[in-house]
Amino acid sequence: MLHIEALNQFYGESHTLWDVNMTVAEGACMCLMGRNGMGKTTLLKTIMGLLPAKSGSIQFEDTELLKYPADMRTKVGIGYVPQGREIFPQLTVEENLHIGLMAGKEKLTQIPDRIFELFPVLKQMLKRRGGDLSGGQQQQLAIGRALAFNPKMLILDEPTEGIQPNVVREIGDIIMRLNQEEKLTVLLVEQKLPFARRVAQQFCILDKGRMVSNGEMTALDQDIIQQYLTV
Ligand SMILES: Nc1ncnc2c1ncn2[C@@H]1O[C@H](COP(=O)(O)OP(=O)(O)OP(=O)(O)O)[C@@H](O)[C@H]1O
Ligand SMILES: [Mg+2]
């Protein structure tokens, strides 16, 4: 579904992604891993068109994404939950969700009930300002916003960062339900190993901007962990 080939990215003179290849098959749940500063967020932002690529290819289904600006990349059917959530703190929960609706190709005007089935707390808090929600609730809002236009693929950047353990588990349950029951294709960045193992079926690892390892989650052994993930 998402196929990246020989992708290079620079911040000014600084070469950050080096010939990155990655494939996320339709229906998969892939976890992108790697230590801090290795290029995970840079890769996701380059997929979403928030950063320019120097060379390479990013294909989503039959579309070459590098030809399109950021707003067109959500319209092909990719929902994106950025690192740090980036909800609008001054806007209400309802307004935040409406912004998510606008990211889609079809002009939906109503927030799908499914969002409130997944996250009942958002329904209770529709009129509350995003900034007044707890960290876990803000993360649910960010995921709800990304799902509002019914994307085919969901990309999440460290959805459990800074969130208390019981909510981490809930977020894991939601991602698994979306992937396994609703057949949504998922790419997530996650540094917590137990969470990654529970939620994802495949992994890939970035090390200093290079894709150094990938495979089935069951093949992620102690050697790979020691070499690329432990600090
Ligand atoms: N706007 C920027 N300008 C220049 N360099 C940047 C910029 N953003 C990130 N970098 C550098 O690019 C590299 C990759 O950063 P990136 O944020 O993609 O890492 P990450 O794997 O997501 O890390 P983390 O796990 O801490 O979120 C780092 O060396 C970082 O310092
Ligand atoms: Mg990051």
PDB file of C-alpha atoms and ligand atoms in Angstrom:
ATOM      1  CA  MET A   1       0.000   0.000   0.000  1.00  0.00           C
ATOM      2  CA  LEU A   2       2.841   2.381   0.935  1.00  0.00           C
ATOM      3  CA  HIS A   3       6.098   1.817  -0.863  1.00  0.00           C
ATOM      4  CA  ILE A   4       9.188   3.957  -0.307  1.00  0.00           C
ATOM      5  CA  GLU A   5      12.307   3.627  -2.401  1.00  0.00           C
ATOM      6  CA  ALA A   6      15.751   5.212  -2.169  1.00  0.00           C
ATOM      7  CA  LEU A   7      14.436   8.187  -0.244  1.00  0.00           C
ATOM      8  CA  ASN A   8      16.921  10.917   0.668  1.00  0.00           C
ATOM      9  CA  GLN A   9      16.163  13.932   2.795  1.00  0.00           C
ATOM     10  CA  PHE A  10      18.278  16.882   3.924  1.00  0.00           C
ATOM     11  CA  TYR A  11      17.848  19.618   6.521  1.00  0.00           C
ATOM     12  CA  GLY A  12      19.870  22.259   4.695  1.00  0.00           C
ATOM     13  CA  GLU A  13      23.314  20.684   4.293  1.00  0.00           C
ATOM     14  CA  SER A  14      22.591  17.952   6.786  1.00  0.00           C
ATOM     15  CA  HIS A  15      21.844  14.608   5.125  1.00  0.00           C
ATOM     16  CA  THR A  16      19.231  13.020   7.415  1.00  0.00           C
ATOM     17  CA  LEU A  17      17.568  10.130   5.527  1.00  0.00           C
ATOM     18  CA  TRP A  18      19.869   7.929   3.458  1.00  0.00           C
ATOM     19  CA  ASP A  19      18.428   5.770   0.665  1.00  0.00           C
ATOM     20  CA  VAL A  20      15.519   4.660   2.810  1.00  0.00           C
ATOM     21  CA  ASN A  21      13.387   1.764   1.559  1.00  0.00           C
ATOM     22  CA  MET A  22      10.214   0.712   3.327  1.00  0.00           C
ATOM     23  CA  THR A  23       7.039  -1.153   2.388  1.00  0.00           C
ATOM     24  CA  VAL A  24       3.849  -1.253   4.411  1.00  0.00           C
ATOM     25  CA  ALA A  25       1.484  -3.840   2.946  1.00  0.00           C
ATOM     26  CA  GLU A  26      -2.251  -3.292   2.868  1.00  0.00           C
ATOM     27  CA  GLY A  27      -3.764  -4.396   6.179  1.00  0.00           C
ATOM     28  CA  ALA A  28      -0.405  -4.447   7.980  1.00  0.00           C
ATOM     29  CA  CYS A  29       0.504  -2.851  11.271  1.00  0.00           C
ATOM     30  CA  MET A  30       4.148  -1.832  11.022  1.00  0.00           C
ATOM     31  CA  CYS A  31       6.186  -0.311  13.815  1.00  0.00           C
ATOM     32  CA  LEU A  32       9.005   2.053  12.868  1.00  0.00           C
ATOM     33  CA  MET A  33      11.613   1.932  15.595  1.00  0.00           C
ATOM     34  CA  GLY A  34      14.978   3.433  16.449  1.00  0.00           C
ATOM     35  CA  ARG A  35      16.685   5.480  19.144  1.00  0.00           C
ATOM     36  CA  ASN A  36      16.108   9.200  19.618  1.00  0.00           C
ATOM     37  CA  GLY A  37      17.198  11.424  16.755  1.00  0.00           C
ATOM     38  CA  MET A  38      17.552   8.608  14.205  1.00  0.00           C
ATOM     39  CA  GLY A  39      15.089  10.094  11.715  1.00  0.00           C
ATOM     40  CA  LYS A  40      11.716   8.507  12.505  1.00  0.00           C
ATOM     41  CA  THR A  41       9.743  11.741  12.646  1.00  0.00           C
ATOM     42  CA  THR A  42      11.653  13.090   9.661  1.00  0.00           C
ATOM     43  CA  LEU A  43      10.573  10.044   7.635  1.00  0.00           C
ATOM     44  CA  LEU A  44       6.911  10.428   8.615  1.00  0.00           C
ATOM     45  CA  LYS A  45       6.944  14.157   7.863  1.00  0.00           C
ATOM     46  CA  THR A  46       8.529  13.484   4.491  1.00  0.00           C
ATOM     47  CA  ILE A  47       5.774  10.962   3.731  1.00  0.00           C
ATOM     48  CA  MET A  48       3.157  13.560   4.689  1.00  0.00           C
ATOM     49  CA  GLY A  49       4.796  16.306   2.613  1.00  0.00           C
ATOM     50  CA  LEU A  50       5.677  18.433   5.635  1.00  0.00           C
ATOM     51  CA  LEU A  51       9.340  18.178   4.667  1.00  0.00           C
ATOM     52  CA  PRO A  52      10.723  18.068   1.111  1.00  0.00           C
ATOM     53  CA  ALA A  53      12.570  14.996  -0.163  1.00  0.00           C
ATOM     54  CA  LYS A  54      15.793  15.337  -2.123  1.00  0.00           C
ATOM     55  CA  SER A  55      15.323  12.172  -4.178  1.00  0.00           C
ATOM     56  CA  GLY A  56      13.522   8.858  -4.224  1.00  0.00           C
ATOM     57  CA  SER A  57       9.941   7.727  -4.424  1.00  0.00           C
ATOM     58  CA  ILE A  58       6.994   7.436  -2.041  1.00  0.00           C
ATOM     59  CA  GLN A  59       4.121   5.534  -3.594  1.00  0.00           C
ATOM     60  CA  PHE A  60       0.732   5.188  -1.963  1.00  0.00           C
ATOM     61  CA  GLU A  61      -1.345   2.685  -3.906  1.00  0.00           C
ATOM     62  CA  ASP A  62      -0.760   3.962  -7.461  1.00  0.00           C
ATOM     63  CA  THR A  63       0.014   7.540  -6.561  1.00  0.00           C
ATOM     64  CA  GLU A  64       3.490   9.068  -6.379  1.00  0.00           C
ATOM     65  CA  LEU A  65       3.170  11.268  -3.299  1.00  0.00           C
ATOM     66  CA  LEU A  66       6.305  13.306  -3.895  1.00  0.00           C
ATOM     67  CA  LYS A  67       4.495  15.099  -6.720  1.00  0.00           C
ATOM     68  CA  TYR A  68       1.846  16.382  -4.332  1.00  0.00           C
ATOM     69  CA  PRO A  69       1.756  19.075  -1.649  1.00  0.00           C
ATOM     70  CA  ALA A  70       0.887  18.115   1.929  1.00  0.00           C
ATOM     71  CA  ASP A  71      -2.860  18.776   1.746  1.00  0.00           C
ATOM     72  CA  MET A  72      -3.191  16.411  -1.234  1.00  0.00           C
ATOM     73  CA  ARG A  73      -1.419  13.636   0.639  1.00  0.00           C
ATOM     74  CA  THR A  74      -4.128  13.340   3.257  1.00  0.00           C
ATOM     75  CA  LYS A  75      -6.721  13.373   0.473  1.00  0.00           C
ATOM     76  CA  VAL A  76      -5.335  10.160  -1.021  1.00  0.00           C
ATOM     77  CA  GLY A  77      -6.425   8.585   2.260  1.00  0.00           C
ATOM     78  CA  ILE A  78      -3.693   8.937   4.873  1.00  0.00           C
ATOM     79  CA  GLY A  79      -4.514  10.084   8.407  1.00  0.00           C
ATOM     80  CA  TYR A  80      -1.585  11.457  10.405  1.00  0.00           C
ATOM     81  CA  VAL A  81      -1.160  11.810  14.158  1.00  0.00           C
ATOM     82  CA  PRO A  82       1.957  13.934  14.735  1.00  0.00           C
ATOM     83  CA  GLN A  83       4.442  13.527  17.567  1.00  0.00           C
ATOM     84  CA  GLY A  84       3.327  15.674  20.499  1.00  0.00           C
ATOM     85  CA  ARG A  85      -0.287  15.466  19.245  1.00  0.00           C
ATOM     86  CA  GLU A  86      -0.539  19.059  17.964  1.00  0.00           C
ATOM     87  CA  ILE A  87      -4.215  19.515  18.648  1.00  0.00           C
ATOM     88  CA  PHE A  88      -5.462  23.104  18.716  1.00  0.00           C
ATOM     89  CA  PRO A  89      -5.609  24.010  22.414  1.00  0.00           C
ATOM     90  CA  GLN A  90      -7.835  27.084  21.972  1.00  0.00           C
ATOM     91  CA  LEU A  91     -10.422  25.257  19.877  1.00  0.00           C
ATOM     92  CA  THR A  92     -13.055  22.923  21.285  1.00  0.00           C
ATOM     93  CA  VAL A  93     -12.951  19.165  20.847  1.00  0.00           C
ATOM     94  CA  GLU A  94     -15.715  19.496  18.265  1.00  0.00           C
ATOM     95  CA  GLU A  95     -13.814  22.152  16.303  1.00  0.00           C
ATOM     96  CA  ASN A  96     -10.663  20.050  16.369  1.00  0.00           C
ATOM     97  CA  LEU A  97     -12.601  17.105  14.936  1.00  0.00           C
ATOM     98  CA  HIS A  98     -14.103  19.326  12.238  1.00  0.00           C
ATOM     99  CA  ILE A  99     -10.613  20.280  11.122  1.00  0.00           C
ATOM    100  CA  GLY A 100      -9.974  16.553  10.657  1.00  0.00           C
ATOM    101  CA  LEU A 101     -13.048  16.284   8.423  1.00  0.00           C
ATOM    102  CA  MET A 102     -11.605  18.898   6.081  1.00  0.00           C
ATOM    103  CA  ALA A 103      -8.484  16.822   5.447  1.00  0.00           C
ATOM    104  CA  GLY A 104     -10.434  14.282   3.384  1.00  0.00           C
ATOM    105  CA  LYS A 105     -11.266  14.148  -0.299  1.00  0.00           C
ATOM    106  CA  GLU A 106     -15.021  14.144   0.118  1.00  0.00           C
ATOM    107  CA  LYS A 107     -16.401  17.108   1.957  1.00  0.00           C
ATOM    108  CA  LEU A 108     -17.916  15.460   5.023  1.00  0.00           C
ATOM    109  CA  THR A 109     -19.827  17.817   7.284  1.00  0.00           C
ATOM    110  CA  GLN A 110     -20.614  15.516  10.174  1.00  0.00           C
ATOM    111  CA  ILE A 111     -18.210  13.799  12.508  1.00  0.00           C
ATOM    112  CA  PRO A 112     -18.764  10.037  12.015  1.00  0.00           C
ATOM    113  CA  ASP A 113     -20.365   8.233  15.004  1.00  0.00           C
ATOM    114  CA  ARG A 114     -17.538   5.740  14.786  1.00  0.00           C
ATOM    115  CA  ILE A 115     -15.178   8.330  16.299  1.00  0.00           C
ATOM    116  CA  PHE A 116     -17.344   8.524  19.408  1.00  0.00           C
ATOM    117  CA  GLU A 117     -17.684   4.745  19.567  1.00  0.00           C
ATOM    118  CA  LEU A 118     -13.907   4.503  19.585  1.00  0.00           C
ATOM    119  CA  PHE A 119     -13.453   7.407  22.002  1.00  0.00           C
ATOM    120  CA  PRO A 120     -16.593   7.916  24.131  1.00  0.00           C
ATOM    121  CA  VAL A 121     -14.773  10.542  26.192  1.00  0.00           C
ATOM    122  CA  LEU A 122     -14.679  12.874  23.173  1.00  0.00           C
ATOM    123  CA  LYS A 123     -18.455  12.901  23.009  1.00  0.00           C
ATOM    124  CA  GLN A 124     -18.722  13.924  26.643  1.00  0.00           C
ATOM    125  CA  MET A 125     -16.195  16.696  26.104  1.00  0.00           C
ATOM    126  CA  LEU A 126     -17.310  18.101  22.736  1.00  0.00           C
ATOM    127  CA  LYS A 127     -17.565  21.680  23.971  1.00  0.00           C
ATOM    128  CA  ARG A 128     -14.434  21.637  26.055  1.00  0.00           C
ATOM    129  CA  ARG A 129     -11.261  23.348  24.841  1.00  0.00           C
ATOM    130  CA  GLY A 130      -8.639  20.933  23.551  1.00  0.00           C
ATOM    131  CA  GLY A 131      -6.031  22.472  25.827  1.00  0.00           C
ATOM    132  CA  ASP A 132      -8.084  21.609  28.906  1.00  0.00           C
ATOM    133  CA  LEU A 133      -8.031  17.866  28.183  1.00  0.00           C
ATOM    134  CA  SER A 134      -5.584  15.488  29.876  1.00  0.00           C
ATOM    135  CA  GLY A 135      -2.626  14.205  27.868  1.00  0.00           C
ATOM    136  CA  GLY A 136      -4.350  10.892  27.211  1.00  0.00           C
ATOM    137  CA  GLN A 137      -7.566  12.606  26.134  1.00  0.00           C
ATOM    138  CA  GLN A 138      -5.611  14.907  23.818  1.00  0.00           C
ATOM    139  CA  GLN A 139      -4.007  11.874  22.223  1.00  0.00           C
ATOM    140  CA  GLN A 140      -7.442  10.328  21.703  1.00  0.00           C
ATOM    141  CA  LEU A 141      -8.557  13.603  20.148  1.00  0.00           C
ATOM    142  CA  ALA A 142      -5.533  13.634  17.838  1.00  0.00           C
ATOM    143  CA  ILE A 143      -6.297  10.071  16.710  1.00  0.00           C
ATOM    144  CA  GLY A 144     -10.002  10.888  16.355  1.00  0.00           C
ATOM    145  CA  ARG A 145      -9.136  13.918  14.243  1.00  0.00           C
ATOM    146  CA  ALA A 146      -6.908  11.817  11.977  1.00  0.00           C
ATOM    147  CA  LEU A 147      -9.678   9.228  11.548  1.00  0.00           C
ATOM    148  CA  ALA A 148     -12.506  11.731  11.003  1.00  0.00           C
ATOM    149  CA  PHE A 149     -12.373  11.547   7.196  1.00  0.00           C
ATOM    150  CA  ASN A 150     -12.154   7.725   7.079  1.00  0.00           C
ATOM    151  CA  PRO A 151      -8.577   7.319   5.823  1.00  0.00           C
ATOM    152  CA  LYS A 152      -7.322   4.013   4.403  1.00  0.00           C
ATOM    153  CA  MET A 153      -4.082   4.274   6.307  1.00  0.00           C
ATOM    154  CA  LEU A 154      -3.205   5.728   9.690  1.00  0.00           C
ATOM    155  CA  ILE A 155       0.265   7.012  10.580  1.00  0.00           C
ATOM    156  CA  LEU A 156       1.026   7.697  14.248  1.00  0.00           C
ATOM    157  CA  ASP A 157       4.196   9.231  15.691  1.00  0.00           C
ATOM    158  CA  GLU A 158       4.822   8.020  19.271  1.00  0.00           C
ATOM    159  CA  PRO A 159       1.177   7.938  20.343  1.00  0.00           C
ATOM    160  CA  THR A 160       2.042   6.786  23.874  1.00  0.00           C
ATOM    161  CA  GLU A 161       4.705   9.398  24.627  1.00  0.00           C
ATOM    162  CA  GLY A 162       4.064  11.061  27.996  1.00  0.00           C
ATOM    163  CA  ILE A 163       0.831   9.184  28.650  1.00  0.00           C
ATOM    164  CA  GLN A 164      -0.073   7.268  31.808  1.00  0.00           C
ATOM    165  CA  PRO A 165       0.022   3.450  31.618  1.00  0.00           C
ATOM    166  CA  ASN A 166      -3.710   2.682  31.718  1.00  0.00           C
ATOM    167  CA  VAL A 167      -4.354   5.060  28.802  1.00  0.00           C
ATOM    168  CA  VAL A 168      -1.372   3.593  26.924  1.00  0.00           C
ATOM    169  CA  ARG A 169      -3.115   0.241  27.090  1.00  0.00           C
ATOM    170  CA  GLU A 170      -6.385   1.747  25.842  1.00  0.00           C
ATOM    171  CA  ILE A 171      -4.615   3.369  22.913  1.00  0.00           C
ATOM    172  CA  GLY A 172      -3.023   0.017  22.102  1.00  0.00           C
ATOM    173  CA  ASP A 173      -6.464  -1.623  22.152  1.00  0.00           C
ATOM    174  CA  ILE A 174      -7.836   1.014  19.790  1.00  0.00           C
ATOM    175  CA  ILE A 175      -4.964   0.653  17.306  1.00  0.00           C
ATOM    176  CA  MET A 176      -5.366  -3.137  17.334  1.00  0.00           C
ATOM    177  CA  ARG A 177      -9.105  -2.864  16.826  1.00  0.00           C
ATOM    178  CA  LEU A 178      -8.675  -0.456  13.919  1.00  0.00           C
ATOM    179  CA  ASN A 179      -6.091  -2.691  12.308  1.00  0.00           C
ATOM    180  CA  GLN A 180      -7.508  -6.152  12.989  1.00  0.00           C
ATOM    181  CA  GLU A 181     -11.256  -5.557  12.902  1.00  0.00           C
ATOM    182  CA  GLU A 182     -11.611  -2.539  10.656  1.00  0.00           C
ATOM    183  CA  LYS A 183      -8.668  -3.547   8.416  1.00  0.00           C
ATOM    184  CA  LEU A 184      -7.033  -0.140   8.571  1.00  0.00           C
ATOM    185  CA  THR A 185      -3.377  -0.172   7.506  1.00  0.00           C
ATOM    186  CA  VAL A 186      -1.184   1.263  10.269  1.00  0.00           C
ATOM    187  CA  LEU A 187       2.343   2.661  10.448  1.00  0.00           C
ATOM    188  CA  LEU A 188       3.386   3.732  13.902  1.00  0.00           C
ATOM    189  CA  VAL A 189       6.519   5.021  15.539  1.00  0.00           C
ATOM    190  CA  GLU A 190       6.942   3.557  18.993  1.00  0.00           C
ATOM    191  CA  GLN A 191       9.875   3.235  21.360  1.00  0.00           C
ATOM    192  CA  LYS A 192       8.172   1.133  24.042  1.00  0.00           C
ATOM    193  CA  LEU A 193       9.072  -2.442  23.160  1.00  0.00           C
ATOM    194  CA  PRO A 194       6.190  -4.265  24.920  1.00  0.00           C
ATOM    195  CA  PHE A 195       3.689  -1.930  23.261  1.00  0.00           C
ATOM    196  CA  ALA A 196       5.268  -2.388  19.834  1.00  0.00           C
ATOM    197  CA  ARG A 197       5.306  -6.164  20.255  1.00  0.00           C
ATOM    198  CA  ARG A 198       1.679  -6.256  21.315  1.00  0.00           C
ATOM    199  CA  VAL A 199       0.291  -3.979  18.635  1.00  0.00           C
ATOM    200  CA  ALA A 200       2.426  -4.442  15.497  1.00  0.00           C
ATOM    201  CA  GLN A 201       3.101  -7.475  13.308  1.00  0.00           C
ATOM    202  CA  GLN A 202       6.127  -6.049  11.529  1.00  0.00           C
ATOM    203  CA  PHE A 203       8.999  -3.797  12.501  1.00  0.00           C
ATOM    204  CA  CYS A 204      11.615  -1.715  10.775  1.00  0.00           C
ATOM    205  CA  ILE A 205      14.491   0.178  12.344  1.00  0.00           C
ATOM    206  CA  LEU A 206      16.141   3.458  11.439  1.00  0.00           C
ATOM    207  CA  ASP A 207      19.690   4.039  12.627  1.00  0.00           C
ATOM    208  CA  LYS A 208      21.307   7.383  11.802  1.00  0.00           C
ATOM    209  CA  GLY A 209      18.858   7.849   8.963  1.00  0.00           C
ATOM    210  CA  ARG A 210      19.380   4.431   7.386  1.00  0.00           C
ATOM    211  CA  MET A 211      16.952   1.522   7.388  1.00  0.00           C
ATOM    212  CA  VAL A 212      19.073  -1.153   9.041  1.00  0.00           C
ATOM    213  CA  SER A 213      16.652  -3.932   9.912  1.00  0.00           C
ATOM    214  CA  ASN A 214      13.113  -5.063   9.217  1.00  0.00           C
ATOM    215  CA  GLY A 215      10.957  -8.135   9.459  1.00  0.00           C
ATOM    216  CA  GLU A 216       8.185  -9.873  11.343  1.00  0.00           C
ATOM    217  CA  MET A 217       7.867  -8.710  14.944  1.00  0.00           C
ATOM    218  CA  THR A 218       8.584 -12.269  16.114  1.00  0.00           C
ATOM    219  CA  ALA A 219      12.052 -11.941  14.538  1.00  0.00           C
ATOM    220  CA  LEU A 220      12.970  -8.890  16.607  1.00  0.00           C
ATOM    221  CA  ASP A 221      15.525 -10.601  18.822  1.00  0.00           C
ATOM    222  CA  GLN A 222      17.890  -9.551  21.590  1.00  0.00           C
ATOM    223  CA  ASP A 223      20.811  -8.956  19.207  1.00  0.00           C
ATOM    224  CA  ILE A 224      18.863  -6.472  17.107  1.00  0.00           C
ATOM    225  CA  ILE A 225      17.477  -4.798  20.220  1.00  0.00           C
ATOM    226  CA  GLN A 226      20.948  -4.448  21.725  1.00  0.00           C
ATOM    227  CA  GLN A 227      22.463  -3.142  18.536  1.00  0.00           C
ATOM    228  CA  TYR A 228      19.824  -0.605  17.540  1.00  0.00           C
ATOM    229  CA  LEU A 229      17.313   0.044  20.301  1.00  0.00           C
ATOM    230  CA  THR A 230      18.770  -0.041  23.800  1.00  0.00           C
ATOM    231  CA  VAL A 231      20.432   3.117  25.072  1.00  0.00           C
TER     232      VAL A 231
HETATM  233  N1  LIG B   1      14.115  21.107  11.701  1.00  0.00           N
HETATM  234  C1  LIG B   1      15.302  20.511  11.766  1.00  0.00           C
HETATM  235  N2  LIG B   1      16.416  21.084  11.289  1.00  0.00           N
HETATM  236  C2  LIG B   1      17.619  20.456  11.333  1.00  0.00           C
HETATM  237  N3  LIG B   1      17.787  19.226  11.842  1.00  0.00           N
HETATM  238  C3  LIG B   1      16.724  18.602  12.337  1.00  0.00           C
HETATM  239  C4  LIG B   1      15.418  19.193  12.332  1.00  0.00           C
HETATM  240  N4  LIG B   1      14.536  18.329  12.883  1.00  0.00           N
HETATM  241  C5  LIG B   1      15.259  17.244  13.226  1.00  0.00           C
HETATM  242  N5  LIG B   1      16.568  17.401  12.903  1.00  0.00           N
HETATM  243  C6  LIG B   1      17.646  16.411  13.103  1.00  0.00           C
HETATM  244  O1  LIG B   1      17.377  15.279  12.288  1.00  0.00           O
HETATM  245  C7  LIG B   1      17.683  14.072  12.978  1.00  0.00           C
HETATM  246  C8  LIG B   1      16.462  13.186  13.036  1.00  0.00           C
HETATM  247  O2  LIG B   1      15.455  13.798  13.868  1.00  0.00           O
HETATM  248  P1  LIG B   1      14.020  13.149  14.056  1.00  0.00           P
HETATM  249  O3  LIG B   1      13.193  14.141  14.803  1.00  0.00           O
HETATM  250  O4  LIG B   1      13.526  12.700  12.751  1.00  0.00           O
HETATM  251  O5  LIG B   1      14.351  11.906  14.977  1.00  0.00           O
HETATM  252  P2  LIG B   1      13.399  10.878  15.718  1.00  0.00           P
HETATM  253  O6  LIG B   1      13.932   9.523  15.383  1.00  0.00           O
HETATM  254  O7  LIG B   1      11.993  11.171  15.438  1.00  0.00           O
HETATM  255  O8  LIG B   1      13.731  11.174  17.273  1.00  0.00           O
HETATM  256  P3  LIG B   1      12.780  11.080  18.576  1.00  0.00           P
HETATM  257  O9  LIG B   1      12.723   9.641  18.930  1.00  0.00           O
HETATM  258  O10 LIG B   1      13.553  11.858  19.597  1.00  0.00           O
HETATM  259  O11 LIG B   1      11.457  11.692  18.258  1.00  0.00           O
HETATM  260  C9  LIG B   1      18.204  14.491  14.343  1.00  0.00           C
HETATM  261  O12 LIG B   1      19.614  14.505  14.293  1.00  0.00           O
HETATM  262  C10 LIG B   1      17.648  15.878  14.521  1.00  0.00           C
HETATM  263  O13 LIG B   1      18.508  16.639  15.336  1.00  0.00           O
HETATM  264 MG    MG B   2      10.407  11.713  16.607  1.00  0.00          MG
END
